Amino acid sequence: MSDATGIISEVISIVDATIKVYNAAPDDARLPPNFKTVSTRLHLVFNLLDNAEGYVKGKADDALAAAFTRVLTCCKKQATQLQQLFNEVIPTKRDSRDKRDFKAAQAIDNGSQVATLMKGILHNLQLLATKFPESMSDRGKSNLGEAIEKVSELEPCLPIGEVSGLGPSLPGGFGVAHYGSGPQNVHTGPGHQYNYGGEGNQNIGSGNQYIGINHIG
């Protein structure tokens, strides 16, 4: 029984930490809609797990505990991956503008994955509700069904090239376009910078372009 209640508590803690990451994001985080939809459903997951924990504690049933442990082990894996994605792509108020732009591009790339992980968590909870109807209230089951329907309707995030301020994506990376005034910092740290990697034209335009210590006028 302790294994079941223990893993429920672990998943609850992971979900709570993930909610806090989203809530701490600045107002101008520019996160895709998928993140908001998923974050809203995390509150439901938290409440359902909290109720399930009370249900398991009130049952001295090893078979029940084993079933909960199996299902929630999957939930824990999905919740952990979701938390990792939120930590990686949701900006904090301490992040620089460049870092926020970088994370915005990452968020777009991972929007579909966020939705997939949430679907998995919700379907696992639905499995518990089906196998152990008393573990959730009727209202909880209804809210769970609505959440599954809502998350299932989520569309893949827009390609980066279709989002204002972000250029087309390259395989394994992302692009950033700059249409206004002021400097554009393309590559400021260690590692490789790929400026041009396919067929077509590369338009530089008027003005100066500085690459390394040389410049092109």
Short mmCIF file of C-alpha atoms in Angstrom, two decimals:
data_model
loop_
_atom_site.label_atom_id
_atom_site.label_comp_id
_atom_site.label_asym_id
_atom_site.label_seq_id
_atom_site.Cartn_x
_atom_site.Cartn_y
_atom_site.Cartn_z
CA MET A 1 0.00 0.00 0.00
CA SER A 2 2.85 2.37 0.80
CA ASP A 3 4.23 1.95 -2.74
CA ALA A 4 0.95 3.13 -4.23
CA THR A 5 0.52 6.13 -1.96
CA GLY A 6 4.18 6.96 -2.36
CA ILE A 7 4.06 7.14 -6.15
CA ILE A 8 0.82 9.14 -6.04
CA SER A 9 2.56 11.67 -3.80
CA GLU A 10 5.52 11.79 -6.19
CA VAL A 11 3.32 12.48 -9.22
CA ILE A 12 1.40 15.14 -7.28
CA SER A 13 4.68 16.87 -6.42
CA ILE A 14 5.83 16.77 -10.05
CA VAL A 15 2.52 18.18 -11.28
CA ASP A 16 2.57 20.92 -8.65
CA ALA A 17 6.13 21.91 -9.60
CA THR A 18 5.13 22.04 -13.28
CA ILE A 19 2.18 24.30 -12.53
CA LYS A 20 4.50 26.65 -10.63
CA VAL A 21 6.90 26.84 -13.59
CA TYR A 22 4.06 27.94 -15.87
CA ASN A 23 2.65 30.44 -13.36
CA ALA A 24 6.09 32.03 -12.90
CA ALA A 25 6.45 32.82 -16.61
CA PRO A 26 6.48 36.53 -17.53
CA ASP A 27 3.43 38.04 -19.23
CA ASP A 28 5.30 38.34 -22.54
CA ALA A 29 6.43 34.70 -22.61
CA ARG A 30 4.75 34.16 -26.02
CA LEU A 31 3.96 30.53 -25.29
CA PRO A 32 1.90 28.55 -27.82
CA PRO A 33 -1.76 27.94 -26.88
CA ASN A 34 -1.03 24.26 -26.21
CA PHE A 35 0.94 25.22 -23.11
CA LYS A 36 -1.95 27.18 -21.62
CA THR A 37 -4.43 24.38 -22.32
CA VAL A 38 -2.15 21.76 -20.80
CA SER A 39 -1.32 23.92 -17.79
CA THR A 40 -5.02 24.43 -17.05
CA ARG A 41 -5.58 20.66 -17.08
CA LEU A 42 -2.69 20.11 -14.69
CA HIS A 43 -4.84 21.56 -11.91
CA LEU A 44 -7.44 18.87 -12.62
CA VAL A 45 -4.76 16.17 -12.59
CA PHE A 46 -3.53 17.47 -9.23
CA ASN A 47 -7.04 17.32 -7.71
CA LEU A 48 -7.85 13.89 -9.11
CA LEU A 49 -4.60 12.43 -7.81
CA ASP A 50 -5.17 14.02 -4.42
CA ASN A 51 -8.59 12.35 -4.21
CA ALA A 52 -7.17 9.05 -5.45
CA GLU A 53 -4.54 9.13 -2.73
CA GLY A 54 -7.24 9.35 -0.08
CA TYR A 55 -9.11 6.48 -1.73
CA VAL A 56 -6.05 4.21 -1.75
CA LYS A 57 -5.21 5.01 1.88
CA GLY A 58 -8.71 3.90 2.90
CA LYS A 59 -8.40 0.50 1.21
CA ALA A 60 -6.30 -2.34 2.64
CA ASP A 61 -6.14 -4.07 -0.73
CA ASP A 62 -2.83 -5.22 -2.16
CA ALA A 63 -4.30 -5.94 -5.61
CA LEU A 64 -5.70 -2.40 -5.77
CA ALA A 65 -2.40 -0.93 -4.66
CA ALA A 66 -0.52 -2.93 -7.30
CA ALA A 67 -2.89 -1.77 -10.06
CA PHE A 68 -2.54 1.86 -9.00
CA THR A 69 1.23 1.53 -8.87
CA ARG A 70 1.42 0.13 -12.42
CA VAL A 71 -0.72 2.86 -13.93
CA LEU A 72 0.81 5.69 -11.96
CA THR A 73 4.33 4.56 -12.84
CA CYS A 74 3.41 5.46 -16.42
CA CYS A 75 1.87 8.72 -15.18
CA LYS A 76 5.05 9.57 -13.31
CA LYS A 77 7.18 9.06 -16.41
CA GLN A 78 4.89 11.26 -18.52
CA ALA A 79 4.61 13.93 -15.81
CA THR A 80 8.39 14.01 -15.42
CA GLN A 81 8.90 14.49 -19.16
CA LEU A 82 6.29 17.24 -19.14
CA GLN A 83 8.00 18.99 -16.24
CA GLN A 84 11.34 18.80 -18.04
CA LEU A 85 9.84 20.37 -21.17
CA PHE A 86 8.25 23.17 -19.14
CA ASN A 87 11.57 23.85 -17.41
CA GLU A 88 13.43 23.92 -20.71
CA VAL A 89 11.15 26.11 -22.81
CA ILE A 90 9.15 28.36 -20.47
CA PRO A 91 11.07 31.59 -19.85
CA THR A 92 11.60 33.08 -16.44
CA LYS A 93 11.58 36.74 -15.50
CA ARG A 94 15.35 36.53 -15.02
CA ASP A 95 15.99 35.45 -18.62
CA SER A 96 17.47 37.93 -21.08
CA ARG A 97 15.51 38.91 -24.17
CA ASP A 98 17.71 36.70 -26.36
CA LYS A 99 17.13 33.73 -24.10
CA ARG A 100 13.38 34.34 -24.08
CA ASP A 101 13.36 34.39 -27.89
CA PHE A 102 15.33 31.15 -27.96
CA LYS A 103 12.91 29.48 -25.55
CA ALA A 104 9.93 30.77 -27.56
CA ALA A 105 11.25 28.93 -30.59
CA GLN A 106 11.80 25.79 -28.50
CA ALA A 107 8.26 26.03 -27.15
CA ILE A 108 6.86 26.01 -30.67
CA ASP A 109 8.93 22.96 -31.54
CA ASN A 110 7.66 21.13 -28.45
CA GLY A 111 4.02 22.20 -28.41
CA SER A 112 2.79 18.94 -29.91
CA GLN A 113 4.88 16.88 -27.51
CA VAL A 114 3.38 18.73 -24.55
CA ALA A 115 -0.10 17.86 -25.77
CA THR A 116 0.84 14.21 -26.32
CA LEU A 117 2.21 13.84 -22.79
CA MET A 118 -0.90 15.40 -21.28
CA LYS A 119 -3.12 13.05 -23.30
CA GLY A 120 -1.18 10.12 -21.88
CA ILE A 121 -1.58 11.33 -18.30
CA LEU A 122 -5.32 11.92 -18.72
CA HIS A 123 -5.92 8.55 -20.37
CA ASN A 124 -4.09 6.79 -17.53
CA LEU A 125 -6.32 8.56 -15.03
CA GLN A 126 -9.34 7.52 -17.09
CA LEU A 127 -8.12 3.93 -16.87
CA LEU A 128 -8.07 4.19 -13.07
CA ALA A 129 -11.54 5.74 -13.05
CA THR A 130 -12.86 2.88 -15.19
CA LYS A 131 -11.22 0.14 -13.11
CA PHE A 132 -11.89 1.81 -9.75
CA PRO A 133 -14.99 4.03 -10.14
CA GLU A 134 -15.03 4.95 -6.46
CA SER A 135 -11.59 6.55 -6.73
CA MET A 136 -13.15 9.63 -8.38
CA SER A 137 -16.33 11.56 -7.85
CA ASP A 138 -18.89 11.83 -10.63
CA ARG A 139 -17.90 15.44 -11.12
CA GLY A 140 -14.24 14.43 -11.32
CA LYS A 141 -15.02 11.84 -13.99
CA SER A 142 -17.03 14.40 -15.94
CA ASN A 143 -14.22 16.96 -15.75
CA LEU A 144 -11.73 14.30 -16.79
CA GLY A 145 -13.80 13.42 -19.85
CA GLU A 146 -14.04 17.08 -20.84
CA ALA A 147 -10.29 17.52 -20.37
CA ILE A 148 -9.53 14.53 -22.60
CA GLU A 149 -11.83 15.93 -25.28
CA LYS A 150 -10.28 19.38 -25.05
CA VAL A 151 -6.68 18.16 -25.19
CA SER A 152 -7.52 15.80 -28.08
CA GLU A 153 -8.64 18.84 -30.07
CA LEU A 154 -5.25 20.53 -29.75
CA GLU A 155 -3.64 21.16 -33.09
CA PRO A 156 0.09 20.97 -33.78
CA CYS A 157 1.85 24.25 -33.11
CA LEU A 158 2.50 26.51 -36.08
CA PRO A 159 5.77 26.09 -37.93
CA ILE A 160 8.24 28.65 -36.68
CA GLY A 161 8.18 30.46 -40.02
CA GLU A 162 4.50 31.28 -39.51
CA VAL A 163 5.00 33.03 -36.18
CA SER A 164 5.72 36.74 -36.19
CA GLY A 165 9.37 37.47 -35.54
CA LEU A 166 10.60 33.91 -36.02
CA GLY A 167 12.15 32.64 -39.23
CA PRO A 168 11.94 29.22 -40.88
CA SER A 169 13.28 26.24 -38.99
CA LEU A 170 16.32 24.22 -40.00
CA PRO A 171 16.54 20.49 -39.26
CA GLY A 172 17.50 20.09 -35.64
CA GLY A 173 17.30 23.81 -34.91
CA PHE A 174 15.35 27.00 -35.45
CA GLY A 175 15.65 30.28 -37.28
CA VAL A 176 15.21 33.87 -36.16
CA ALA A 177 14.37 36.74 -38.48
CA HIS A 178 14.94 40.39 -37.70
CA TYR A 179 12.73 42.98 -39.36
CA GLY A 180 13.15 46.05 -37.18
CA SER A 181 15.93 48.43 -36.28
CA GLY A 182 18.81 47.73 -33.97
CA PRO A 183 21.33 44.90 -33.78
CA GLN A 184 20.54 41.25 -34.32
CA ASN A 185 22.63 38.94 -32.18
CA VAL A 186 22.65 35.67 -34.06
CA HIS A 187 25.37 33.70 -32.33
CA THR A 188 27.02 34.90 -29.15
CA GLY A 189 28.34 31.71 -27.57
CA PRO A 190 30.48 28.67 -28.40
CA GLY A 191 29.46 26.15 -31.03
CA HIS A 192 28.78 26.18 -34.76
CA GLN A 193 26.74 28.77 -36.62
CA TYR A 194 25.11 27.66 -39.88
CA ASN A 195 24.23 30.71 -41.97
CA TYR A 196 23.14 29.07 -45.17
CA GLY A 197 22.48 25.41 -45.83
CA GLY A 198 20.18 24.88 -48.82
CA GLU A 199 19.22 25.83 -52.35
CA GLY A 200 17.85 29.25 -53.20
CA ASN A 201 18.95 32.82 -52.69
CA GLN A 202 20.53 34.38 -49.65
CA ASN A 203 19.48 38.02 -49.46
CA ILE A 204 21.67 40.27 -47.37
CA GLY A 205 20.24 43.67 -48.30
CA SER A 206 21.81 47.08 -47.86
CA GLY A 207 23.98 48.15 -44.97
CA ASN A 208 26.82 46.40 -43.19
CA GLN A 209 26.96 42.75 -42.23
CA TYR A 210 29.55 41.80 -39.64
CA ILE A 211 30.75 38.20 -39.58
CA GLY A 212 33.52 37.50 -37.10
CA ILE A 213 36.16 40.22 -37.39
CA ASN A 214 35.47 40.97 -41.06
CA HIS A 215 32.55 42.81 -42.51
CA ILE A 216 30.69 42.98 -45.79
CA GLY A 217 29.50 46.43 -46.83
#
